[in-house]
Coordinates of C-alpha atoms in Angstrom, one line a residue:
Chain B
X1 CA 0.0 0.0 0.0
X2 CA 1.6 3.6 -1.0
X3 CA 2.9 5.2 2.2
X4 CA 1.8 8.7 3.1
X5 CA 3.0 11.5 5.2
X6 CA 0.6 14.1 6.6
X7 CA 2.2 17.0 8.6
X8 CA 0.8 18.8 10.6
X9 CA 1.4 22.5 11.0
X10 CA 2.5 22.2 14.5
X11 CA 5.5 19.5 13.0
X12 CA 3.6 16.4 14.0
X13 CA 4.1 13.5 11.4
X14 CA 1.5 11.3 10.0
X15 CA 2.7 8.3 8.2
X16 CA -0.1 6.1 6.5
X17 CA -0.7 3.4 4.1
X18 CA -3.3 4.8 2.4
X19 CA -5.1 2.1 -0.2
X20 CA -5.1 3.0 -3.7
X21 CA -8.4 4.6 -5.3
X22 CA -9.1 6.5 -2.3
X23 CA -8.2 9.9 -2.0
X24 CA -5.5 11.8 0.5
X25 CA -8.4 13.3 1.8
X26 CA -9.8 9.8 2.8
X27 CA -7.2 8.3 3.7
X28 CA -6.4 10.8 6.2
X29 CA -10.0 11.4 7.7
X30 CA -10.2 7.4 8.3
X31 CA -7.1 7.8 10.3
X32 CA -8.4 10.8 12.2
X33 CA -5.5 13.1 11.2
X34 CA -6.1 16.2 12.5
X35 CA -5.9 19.3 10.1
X36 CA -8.2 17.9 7.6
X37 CA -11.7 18.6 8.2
X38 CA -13.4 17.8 4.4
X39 CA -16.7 18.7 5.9
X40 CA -18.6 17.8 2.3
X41 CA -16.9 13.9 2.4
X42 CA -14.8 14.7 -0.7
X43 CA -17.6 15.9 -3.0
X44 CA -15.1 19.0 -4.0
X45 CA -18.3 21.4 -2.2
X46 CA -16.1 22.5 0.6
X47 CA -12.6 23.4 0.6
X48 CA -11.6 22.3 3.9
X49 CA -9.0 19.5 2.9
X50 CA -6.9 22.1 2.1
X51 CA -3.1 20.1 2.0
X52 CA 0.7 21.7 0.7
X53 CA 2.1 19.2 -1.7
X54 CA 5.6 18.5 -1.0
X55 CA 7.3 20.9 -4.4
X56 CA 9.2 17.6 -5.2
X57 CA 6.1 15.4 -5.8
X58 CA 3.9 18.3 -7.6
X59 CA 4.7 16.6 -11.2
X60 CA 3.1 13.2 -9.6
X61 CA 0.3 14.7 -7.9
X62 CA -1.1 16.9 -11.3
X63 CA -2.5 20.1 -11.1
X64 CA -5.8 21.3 -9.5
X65 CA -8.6 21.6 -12.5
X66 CA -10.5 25.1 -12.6
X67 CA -13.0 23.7 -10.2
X68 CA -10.6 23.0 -7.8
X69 CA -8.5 25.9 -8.6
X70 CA -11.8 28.5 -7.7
X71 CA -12.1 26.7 -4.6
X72 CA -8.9 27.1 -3.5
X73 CA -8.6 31.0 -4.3
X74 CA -11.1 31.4 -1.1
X75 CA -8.9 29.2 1.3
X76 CA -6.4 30.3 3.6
X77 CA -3.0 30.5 3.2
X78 CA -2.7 29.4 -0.1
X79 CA 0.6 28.9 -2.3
X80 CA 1.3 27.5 -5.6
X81 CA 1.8 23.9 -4.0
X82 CA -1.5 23.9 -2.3
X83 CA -4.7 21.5 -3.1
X84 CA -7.6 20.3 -2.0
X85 CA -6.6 16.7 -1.0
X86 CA -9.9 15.2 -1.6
X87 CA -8.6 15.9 -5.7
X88 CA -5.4 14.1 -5.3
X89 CA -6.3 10.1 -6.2
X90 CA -3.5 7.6 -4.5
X91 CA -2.3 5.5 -6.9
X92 CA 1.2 3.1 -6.6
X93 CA 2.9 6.1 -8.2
X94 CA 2.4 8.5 -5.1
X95 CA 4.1 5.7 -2.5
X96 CA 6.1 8.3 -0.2
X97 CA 4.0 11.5 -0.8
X98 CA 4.4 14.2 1.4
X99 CA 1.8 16.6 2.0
X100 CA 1.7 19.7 4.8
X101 CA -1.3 20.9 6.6
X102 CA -2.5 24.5 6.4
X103 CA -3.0 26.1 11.0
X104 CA -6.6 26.0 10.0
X105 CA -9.2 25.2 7.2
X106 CA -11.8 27.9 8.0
Chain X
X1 CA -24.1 21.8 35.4
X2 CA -20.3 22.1 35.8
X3 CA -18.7 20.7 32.3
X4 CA -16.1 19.3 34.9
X5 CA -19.1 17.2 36.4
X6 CA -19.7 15.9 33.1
X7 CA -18.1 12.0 32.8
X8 CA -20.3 10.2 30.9
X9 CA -21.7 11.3 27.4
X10 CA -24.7 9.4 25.8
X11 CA -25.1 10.1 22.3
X12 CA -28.7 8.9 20.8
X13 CA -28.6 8.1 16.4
X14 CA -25.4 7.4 15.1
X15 CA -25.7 9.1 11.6
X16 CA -23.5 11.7 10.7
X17 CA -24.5 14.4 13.7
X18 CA -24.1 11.7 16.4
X19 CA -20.8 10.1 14.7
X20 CA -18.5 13.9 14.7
X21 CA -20.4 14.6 18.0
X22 CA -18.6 11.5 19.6
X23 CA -15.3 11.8 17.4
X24 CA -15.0 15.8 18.5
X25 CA -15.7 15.0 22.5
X26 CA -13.0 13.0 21.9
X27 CA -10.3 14.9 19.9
X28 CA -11.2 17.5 21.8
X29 CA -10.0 15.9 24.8
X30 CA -12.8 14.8 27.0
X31 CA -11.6 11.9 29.1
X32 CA -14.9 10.4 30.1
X33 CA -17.4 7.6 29.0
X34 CA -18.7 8.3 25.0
X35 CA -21.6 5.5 24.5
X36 CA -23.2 6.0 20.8
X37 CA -26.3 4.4 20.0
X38 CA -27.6 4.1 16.7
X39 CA -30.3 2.2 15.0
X40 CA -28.8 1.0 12.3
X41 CA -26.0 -2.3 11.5
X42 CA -23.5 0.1 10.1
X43 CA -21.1 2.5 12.0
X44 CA -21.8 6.2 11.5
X45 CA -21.9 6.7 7.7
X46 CA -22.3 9.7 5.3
X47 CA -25.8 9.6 3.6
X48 CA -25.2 12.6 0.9
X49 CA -23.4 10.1 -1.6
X50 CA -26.4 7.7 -1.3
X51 CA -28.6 9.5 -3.5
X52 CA -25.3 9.9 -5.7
X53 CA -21.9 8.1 -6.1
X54 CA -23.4 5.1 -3.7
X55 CA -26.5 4.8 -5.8
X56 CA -24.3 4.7 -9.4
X57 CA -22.4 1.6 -7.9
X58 CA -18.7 4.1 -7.8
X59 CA -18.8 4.1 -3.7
X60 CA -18.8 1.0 -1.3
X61 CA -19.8 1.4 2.2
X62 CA -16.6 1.3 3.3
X63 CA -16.0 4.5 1.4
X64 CA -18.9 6.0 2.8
X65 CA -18.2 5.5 6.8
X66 CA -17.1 8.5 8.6
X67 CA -14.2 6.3 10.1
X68 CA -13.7 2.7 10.1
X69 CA -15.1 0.4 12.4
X70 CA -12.1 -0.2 14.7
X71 CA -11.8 4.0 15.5
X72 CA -14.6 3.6 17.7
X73 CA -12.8 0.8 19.7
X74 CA -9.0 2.5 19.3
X75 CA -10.9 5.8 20.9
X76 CA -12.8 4.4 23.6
X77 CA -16.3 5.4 21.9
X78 CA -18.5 2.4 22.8
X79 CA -20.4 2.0 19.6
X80 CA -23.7 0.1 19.8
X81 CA -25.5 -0.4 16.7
X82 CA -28.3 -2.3 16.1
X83 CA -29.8 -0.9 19.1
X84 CA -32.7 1.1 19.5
X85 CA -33.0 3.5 23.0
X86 CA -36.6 3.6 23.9
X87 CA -36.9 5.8 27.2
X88 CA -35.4 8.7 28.8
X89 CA -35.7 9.0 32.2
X90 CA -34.6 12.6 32.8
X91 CA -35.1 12.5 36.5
X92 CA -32.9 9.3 37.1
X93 CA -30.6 10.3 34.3
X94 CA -30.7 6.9 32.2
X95 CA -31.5 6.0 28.8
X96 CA -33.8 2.5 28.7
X97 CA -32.6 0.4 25.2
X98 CA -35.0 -2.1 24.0
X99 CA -34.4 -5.4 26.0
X100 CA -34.9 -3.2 29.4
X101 CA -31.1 -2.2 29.8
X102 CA -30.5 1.3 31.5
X103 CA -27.6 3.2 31.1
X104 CA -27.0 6.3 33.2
X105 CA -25.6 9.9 31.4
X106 CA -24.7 13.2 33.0
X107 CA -25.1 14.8 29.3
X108 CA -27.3 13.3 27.1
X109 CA -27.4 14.4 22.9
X110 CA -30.1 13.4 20.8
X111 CA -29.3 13.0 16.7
X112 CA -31.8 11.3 16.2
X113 CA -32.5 12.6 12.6
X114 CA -35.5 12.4 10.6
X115 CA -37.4 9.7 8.4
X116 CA -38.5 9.8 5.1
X117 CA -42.0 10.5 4.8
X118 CA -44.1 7.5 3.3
X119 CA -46.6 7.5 0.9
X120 CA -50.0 7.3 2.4
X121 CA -51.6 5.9 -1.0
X122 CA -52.9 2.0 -1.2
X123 CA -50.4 -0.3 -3.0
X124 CA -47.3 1.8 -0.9
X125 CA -46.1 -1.8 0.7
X126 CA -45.8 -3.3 -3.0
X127 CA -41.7 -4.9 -3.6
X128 CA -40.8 -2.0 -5.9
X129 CA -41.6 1.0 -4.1
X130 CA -38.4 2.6 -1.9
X131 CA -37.6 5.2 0.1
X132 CA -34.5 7.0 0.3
X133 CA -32.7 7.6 3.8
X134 CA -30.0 4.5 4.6
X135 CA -27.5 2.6 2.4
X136 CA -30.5 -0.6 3.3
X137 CA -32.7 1.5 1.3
X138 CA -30.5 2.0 -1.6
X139 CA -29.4 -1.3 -1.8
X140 CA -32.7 -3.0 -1.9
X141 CA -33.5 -0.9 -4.7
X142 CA -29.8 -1.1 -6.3
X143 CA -30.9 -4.6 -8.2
X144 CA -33.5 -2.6 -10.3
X145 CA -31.7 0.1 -11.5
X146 CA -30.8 -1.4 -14.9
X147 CA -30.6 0.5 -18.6
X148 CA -34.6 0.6 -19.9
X149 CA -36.1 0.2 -16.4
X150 CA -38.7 2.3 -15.9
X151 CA -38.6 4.3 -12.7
X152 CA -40.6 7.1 -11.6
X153 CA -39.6 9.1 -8.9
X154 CA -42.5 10.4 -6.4
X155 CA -41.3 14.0 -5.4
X156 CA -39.1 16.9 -7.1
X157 CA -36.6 17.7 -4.1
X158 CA -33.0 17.9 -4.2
X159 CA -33.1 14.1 -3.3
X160 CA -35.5 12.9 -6.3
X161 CA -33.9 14.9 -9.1
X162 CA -30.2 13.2 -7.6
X163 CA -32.1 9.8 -7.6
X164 CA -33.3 11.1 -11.0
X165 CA -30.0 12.0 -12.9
X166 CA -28.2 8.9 -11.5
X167 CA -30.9 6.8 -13.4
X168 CA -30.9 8.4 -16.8
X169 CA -27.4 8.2 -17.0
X170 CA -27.3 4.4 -16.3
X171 CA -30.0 4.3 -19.0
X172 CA -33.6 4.3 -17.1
X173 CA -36.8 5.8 -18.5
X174 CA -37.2 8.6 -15.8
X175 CA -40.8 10.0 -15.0
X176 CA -41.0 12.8 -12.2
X177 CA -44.2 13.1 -10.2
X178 CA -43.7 16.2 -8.7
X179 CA -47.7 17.8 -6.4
X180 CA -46.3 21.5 -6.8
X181 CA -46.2 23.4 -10.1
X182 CA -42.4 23.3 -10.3
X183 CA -39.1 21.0 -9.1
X184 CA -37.2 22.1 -6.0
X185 CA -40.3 24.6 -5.2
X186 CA -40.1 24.5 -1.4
X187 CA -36.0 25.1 -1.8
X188 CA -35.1 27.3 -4.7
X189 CA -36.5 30.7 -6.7
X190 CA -38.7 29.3 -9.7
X191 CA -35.7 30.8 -12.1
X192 CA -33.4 27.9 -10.5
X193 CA -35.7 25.3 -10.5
X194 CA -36.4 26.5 -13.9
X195 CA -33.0 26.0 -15.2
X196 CA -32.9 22.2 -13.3
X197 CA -36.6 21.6 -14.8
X198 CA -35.0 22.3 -18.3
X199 CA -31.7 20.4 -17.8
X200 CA -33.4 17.1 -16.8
X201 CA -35.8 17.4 -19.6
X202 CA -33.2 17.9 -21.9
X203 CA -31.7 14.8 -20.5
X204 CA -34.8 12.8 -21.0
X205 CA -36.3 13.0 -17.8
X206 CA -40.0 13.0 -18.1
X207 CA -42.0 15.4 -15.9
X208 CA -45.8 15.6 -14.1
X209 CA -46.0 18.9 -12.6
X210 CA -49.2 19.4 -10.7
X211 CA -49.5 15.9 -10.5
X212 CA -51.3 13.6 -7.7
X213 CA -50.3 10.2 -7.1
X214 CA -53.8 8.1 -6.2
X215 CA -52.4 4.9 -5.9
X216 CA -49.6 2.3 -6.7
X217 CA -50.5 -0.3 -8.7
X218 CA -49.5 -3.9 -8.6
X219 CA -50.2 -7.5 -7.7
X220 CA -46.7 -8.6 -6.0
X221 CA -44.7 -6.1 -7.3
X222 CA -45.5 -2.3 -8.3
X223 CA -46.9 -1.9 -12.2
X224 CA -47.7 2.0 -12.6
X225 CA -48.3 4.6 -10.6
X226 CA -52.2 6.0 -11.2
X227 CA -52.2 9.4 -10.9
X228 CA -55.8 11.2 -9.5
X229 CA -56.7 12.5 -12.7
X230 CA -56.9 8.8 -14.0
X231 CA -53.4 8.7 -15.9
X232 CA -51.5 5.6 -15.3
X233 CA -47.5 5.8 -15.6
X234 CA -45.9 2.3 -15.9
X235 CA -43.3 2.0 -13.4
X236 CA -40.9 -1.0 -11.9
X237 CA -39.5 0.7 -9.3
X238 CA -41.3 3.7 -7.6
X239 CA -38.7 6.0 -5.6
X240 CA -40.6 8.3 -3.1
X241 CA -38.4 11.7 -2.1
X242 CA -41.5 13.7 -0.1
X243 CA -39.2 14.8 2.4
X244 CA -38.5 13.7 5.8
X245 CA -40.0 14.6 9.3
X246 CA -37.8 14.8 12.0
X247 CA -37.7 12.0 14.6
X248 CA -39.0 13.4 17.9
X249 CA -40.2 10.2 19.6
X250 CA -38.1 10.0 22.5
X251 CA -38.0 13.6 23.1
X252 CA -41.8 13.9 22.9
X253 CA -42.1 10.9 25.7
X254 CA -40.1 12.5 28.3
X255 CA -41.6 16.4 27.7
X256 CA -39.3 18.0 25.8
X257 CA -40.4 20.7 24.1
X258 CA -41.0 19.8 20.5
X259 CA -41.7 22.5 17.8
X260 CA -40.9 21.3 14.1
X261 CA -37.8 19.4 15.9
X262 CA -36.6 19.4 19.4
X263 CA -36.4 22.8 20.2
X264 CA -32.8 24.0 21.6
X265 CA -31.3 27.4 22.3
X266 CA -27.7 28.5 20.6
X267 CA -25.8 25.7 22.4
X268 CA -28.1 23.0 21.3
X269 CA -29.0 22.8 25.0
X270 CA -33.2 21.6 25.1
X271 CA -35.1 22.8 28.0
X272 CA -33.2 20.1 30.2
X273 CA -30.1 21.1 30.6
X274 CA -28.3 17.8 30.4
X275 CA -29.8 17.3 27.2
X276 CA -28.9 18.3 23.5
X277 CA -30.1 18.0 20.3
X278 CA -28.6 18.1 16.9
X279 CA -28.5 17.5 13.5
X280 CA -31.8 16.9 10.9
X281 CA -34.3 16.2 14.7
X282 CA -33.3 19.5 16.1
X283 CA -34.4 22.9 15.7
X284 CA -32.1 25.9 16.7
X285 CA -31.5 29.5 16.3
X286 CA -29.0 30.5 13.5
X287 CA -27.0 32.8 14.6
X288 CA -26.2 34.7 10.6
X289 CA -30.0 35.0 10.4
X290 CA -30.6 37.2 13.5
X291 CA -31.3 34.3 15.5
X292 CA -34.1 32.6 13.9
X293 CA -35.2 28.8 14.8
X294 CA -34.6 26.9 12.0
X295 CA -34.5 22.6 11.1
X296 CA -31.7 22.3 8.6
X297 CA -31.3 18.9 6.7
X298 CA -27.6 19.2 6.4
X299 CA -24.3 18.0 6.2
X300 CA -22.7 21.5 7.6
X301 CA -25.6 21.5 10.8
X302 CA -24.9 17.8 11.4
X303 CA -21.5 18.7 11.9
X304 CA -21.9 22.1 13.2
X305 CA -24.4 20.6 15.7
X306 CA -21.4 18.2 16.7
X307 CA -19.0 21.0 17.2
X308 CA -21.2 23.2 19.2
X309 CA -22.2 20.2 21.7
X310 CA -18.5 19.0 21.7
X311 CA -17.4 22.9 22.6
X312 CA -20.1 23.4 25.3
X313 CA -19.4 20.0 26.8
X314 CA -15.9 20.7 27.0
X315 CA -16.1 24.3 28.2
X316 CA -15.1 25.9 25.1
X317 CA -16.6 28.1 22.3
X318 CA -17.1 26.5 19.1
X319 CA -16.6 29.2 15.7
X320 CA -19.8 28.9 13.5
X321 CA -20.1 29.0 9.8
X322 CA -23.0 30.0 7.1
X323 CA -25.1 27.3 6.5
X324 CA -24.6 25.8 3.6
X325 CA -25.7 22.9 1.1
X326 CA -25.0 20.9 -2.2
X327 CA -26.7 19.0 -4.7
X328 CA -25.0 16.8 -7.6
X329 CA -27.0 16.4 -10.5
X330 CA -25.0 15.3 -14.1
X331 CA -22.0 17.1 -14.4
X332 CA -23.8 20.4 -12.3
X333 CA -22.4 21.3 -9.1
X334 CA -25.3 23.1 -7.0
X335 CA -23.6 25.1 -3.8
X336 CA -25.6 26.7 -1.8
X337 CA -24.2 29.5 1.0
X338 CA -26.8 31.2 3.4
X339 CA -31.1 30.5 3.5
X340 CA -33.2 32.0 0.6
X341 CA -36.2 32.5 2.5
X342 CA -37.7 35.8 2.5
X343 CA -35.6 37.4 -0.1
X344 CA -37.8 39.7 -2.3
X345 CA -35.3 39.5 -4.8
X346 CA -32.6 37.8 -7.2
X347 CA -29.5 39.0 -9.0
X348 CA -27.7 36.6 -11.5
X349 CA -23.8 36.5 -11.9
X350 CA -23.1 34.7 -15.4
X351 CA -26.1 32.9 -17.4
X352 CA -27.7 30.0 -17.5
X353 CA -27.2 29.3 -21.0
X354 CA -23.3 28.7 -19.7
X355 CA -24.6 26.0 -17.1
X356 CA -22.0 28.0 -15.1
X357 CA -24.1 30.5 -13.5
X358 CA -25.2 31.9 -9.3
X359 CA -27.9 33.8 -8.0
X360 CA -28.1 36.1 -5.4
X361 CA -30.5 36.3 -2.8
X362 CA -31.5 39.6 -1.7
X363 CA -33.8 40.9 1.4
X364 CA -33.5 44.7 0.9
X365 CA -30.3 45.8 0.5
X366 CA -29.1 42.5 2.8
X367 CA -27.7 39.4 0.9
X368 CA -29.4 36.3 2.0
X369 CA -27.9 33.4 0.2
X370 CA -26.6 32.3 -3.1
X371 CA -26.9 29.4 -5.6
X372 CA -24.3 28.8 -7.6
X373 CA -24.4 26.2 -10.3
X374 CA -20.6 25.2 -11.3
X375 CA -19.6 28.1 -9.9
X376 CA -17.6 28.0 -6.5
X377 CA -15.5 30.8 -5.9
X378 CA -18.9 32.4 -5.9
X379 CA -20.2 30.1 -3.8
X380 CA -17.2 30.3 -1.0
X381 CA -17.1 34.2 -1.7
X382 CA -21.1 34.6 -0.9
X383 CA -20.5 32.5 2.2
X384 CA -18.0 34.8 3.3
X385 CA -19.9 37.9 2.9
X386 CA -22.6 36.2 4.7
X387 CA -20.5 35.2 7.2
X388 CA -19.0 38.4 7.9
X389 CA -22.6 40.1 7.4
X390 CA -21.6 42.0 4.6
X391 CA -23.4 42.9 1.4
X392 CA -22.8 43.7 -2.3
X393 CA -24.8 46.1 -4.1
X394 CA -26.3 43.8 -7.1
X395 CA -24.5 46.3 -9.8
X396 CA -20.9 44.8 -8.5
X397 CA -22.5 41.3 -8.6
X398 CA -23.7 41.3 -12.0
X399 CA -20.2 43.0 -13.5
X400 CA -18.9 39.9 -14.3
X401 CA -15.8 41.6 -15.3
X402 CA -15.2 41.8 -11.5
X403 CA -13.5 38.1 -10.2
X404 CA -15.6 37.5 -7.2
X405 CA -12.1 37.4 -5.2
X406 CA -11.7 41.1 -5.5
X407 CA -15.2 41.5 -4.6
X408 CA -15.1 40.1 -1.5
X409 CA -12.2 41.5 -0.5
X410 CA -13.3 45.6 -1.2
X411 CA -16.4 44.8 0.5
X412 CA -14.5 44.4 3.7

């Protein structure tokens, strides 16, 4: 199963094999990771599994569509690494991904 | 009552409200006994993607529970399902489950939800004829839904026109009964529901408006659905989505006060004050809408419910939100920031002809609420401005040239 690492913004490290198909967003709500509250389930009606992508795994990860993209202008703290985590599908190729968590999704 | 006093939690209904309520008690530190109670076999779920993703065969159930089963166990949340609480003594501070145990509670919060109204028309019991509230219901009717069954679908809510979409595009015949004059009437303008009226036609969906179902017909399974004026629609599977009404047993038995829902103040407190109430049973006052008591059916005020009981329980303050919705229907994303009743009138940003469009809800000079179809920044910017009880003057909102970003931002 891939491996992935959710950190917190206080520093704390989450480190999960996450099954492929779901999302980041899932697999981190099942393990009640703080930081990501996805309110809507993962329907993309939300925008509170707001994640950083680690900059070295942003080619793997693919880029946020426009849907995505408007969603995210109304976050907080946004940079060009961030996304909405419920978007990012785990697949074999993302084994070791890396994401950071934002201090707060509202 | 002391929150300090407070060691064990009872939570009644483990659907969505009563799930977060137990999960946030916990994360946010309480120590003491969680017990959660819920009716049904399956651990706290999410029912939005029943109507949707879980109905079109793309989610399992174990993609639709809030955690996984062994959460409850790893955080000390003793989950009974399968079990149905049938008295509250509020005196003696117990709950009585069916089979005459007692268990005692300092606090006590009921998410109990709602159930789906039933059909009150002979040849309702026929095999064929399904309501839609729990993953049970959706997979009893699961087997039907095959390309050229004919379904009709009793009721034009948000949950009927889901039900609806998912079928035609796994290649049902679709017929709508729908008693008002137009879909979504009880929870959109008639331009919206306008614009969804014309979508699912366009998609083949076949619509009675004005119509009254008389009676289900059928020997062992359901054959049509006869309408009053005589009509007959062949149907195999009848799908009835005449809203729900909220589930107020157990508060009604032991005196609560019960007014369209439990009634709670701001802290989802009832008139007992070891007692809560949250999610689609309860009825509270919203704080963005000067206070007014309101039932929401909703993902956000099953959760919101969850934090504010969590937060009161625990001493602390818990950070409210506009209430907002969502409907998928096709490739249309329906948001919905703030309530729309009352408004006297509506402002459009884009047009409909884009199938990317939102309208704004307007009370005076006092934005209400906001639909936006495939549109979210207007969506999350409406809910801001709600939430920060600002307004927009309905020249800005229409000037399109304007990104919604920027208009948040200059109006404070």
């Amino acid at each position: 199963m891939p491996k992935i690492t959710y950190i917190e913004d206080s520093g704390k490290e989450h480190a999960i094999d996450a099954p492929e198909g779901q999302t980041v967003m899932e697999a981190a709500v099942k393990h009640a990771v703080p930081g990501i509250d996805a309110d809507c389930g993962g329907a993309c009606a939300c925008a509170t599994c707001h994640v950083y992508v680690d900059p070295e795994w942003l080619g793997k990860t693919g880029e946020a569509n426009s849907m995505e993209q408007s969603m995210l202008d109304f976050a907080n703290d946004v940079e060009t690494n961030s996304r909405l985590s419920c978007q990012i599908k785990i697949t074999k190729e993302l084994d070791g991904l890396v994401v950071r968590l934002p201090k707060s999704q509202h | 009552m002391e929150t300090n006093e407070i060691k064990r939690v009872i939570i009644i209904g483990a659907g969505q409200a009563g799930g977060e309520a137990a999960q946030r008690l916990r994360q946010g530190g309480f120590e003491g006994e969680i017990t959660l109670i819920g009716e049904e076999p399956a651990p706290p779920y999410q029912r939005p993607p029943l109507s949707k993703k879980y109905l079109a065969g793309e989610f399992g159930m174990e993609r639709l529970l809030l955690r996984p089963a062994s959460v409850y166990a790893d955080e000390r949340i003793a989950l009974l399902t399968d079990t149905r609480a049938v008295w509250i003594d509020r005196k003696g501070k117990r709950v009585r489950l069916e089979g005459g145990r007692e268990l005692p509670y300092d606090a006590l919060v009921l998410a109990t939800g709602a159930r789906p109204r039933k059909l009150s028309l002979a040849g309702a019991d026929l095999e064929g004829v399904h309501l839609f509230r729990t993953a049970e219901d959706v997979d009893a009717m699961k087997p039907a839904f095959v390309a050229g069954a004919k379904l009709v679908v009793i009721g034009a809510g948000y949950i009927g026109l889901e039900g609806a979409a998912v079928a035609r595009q796994m290649g049902l015949e679709v017929t709508v009964i729908e008693t008002a004059v137009r879909p979504l009437a009880r929870v959109t303008s008639p331009e919206v529901a306008g614009f969804f009226l014309d979508e699912h036609t366009r998609q083949g969906v076949r619509f009675v408006l004005g119509g009254q179902p008389a009676v289900i017909k059928g020997q062992d399974r359901v054959r049509a659905v006869g309408l009053a004026d005589g009509t007959e629609i062949p149907a195999d599977i009848v799908l009835t989505g005449i809203g729900v009404n909220p589930e107020t047993t157990l508060a009604q038995h032991c005196n609560l006060p019960v007014d369209n829902g439990i009634v709670t103040d701001a802290r989802c407190r009832t008139e007992d004050e070891a007692i809560f109430a949250i999610g689609d049973c309860a009825n509270r006052p919203i704080a963005h809408y000067d206070g007014r008591q309101c039932r929401l059916e909703s993902v956000h005020n099953a959760i919101e419910g969850a934090k504010i009981v969590a937060a009161t329980i625990l001493g602390k303050e818990a950070a409210l939100e506009t209430p907002w919705f969502w409907s998928d229907q096709y490739d249309l994303k329906l948001q919905i920031a703030g309530l729309f009743h009352g408004y006297d009138h509506v402002v459009f940003r884009g047009v409909m002809a884009d199938r990317a469009f939102a309208a704004f809800y307007y009370k005076g000079d006092r934005l209400l609420a906001v639909d936006a179809v495939n549109r979210p920044a207007e969506f999350l910017g409406a809910k801001a401005l709600i939430h920060k009880g600002l307004s927009v003057s309905p020249e800005t909102i229409a000037d399109m040239a304007r990104p919604m970003k920027e208009i948040v931002a200059a109006a404070g």
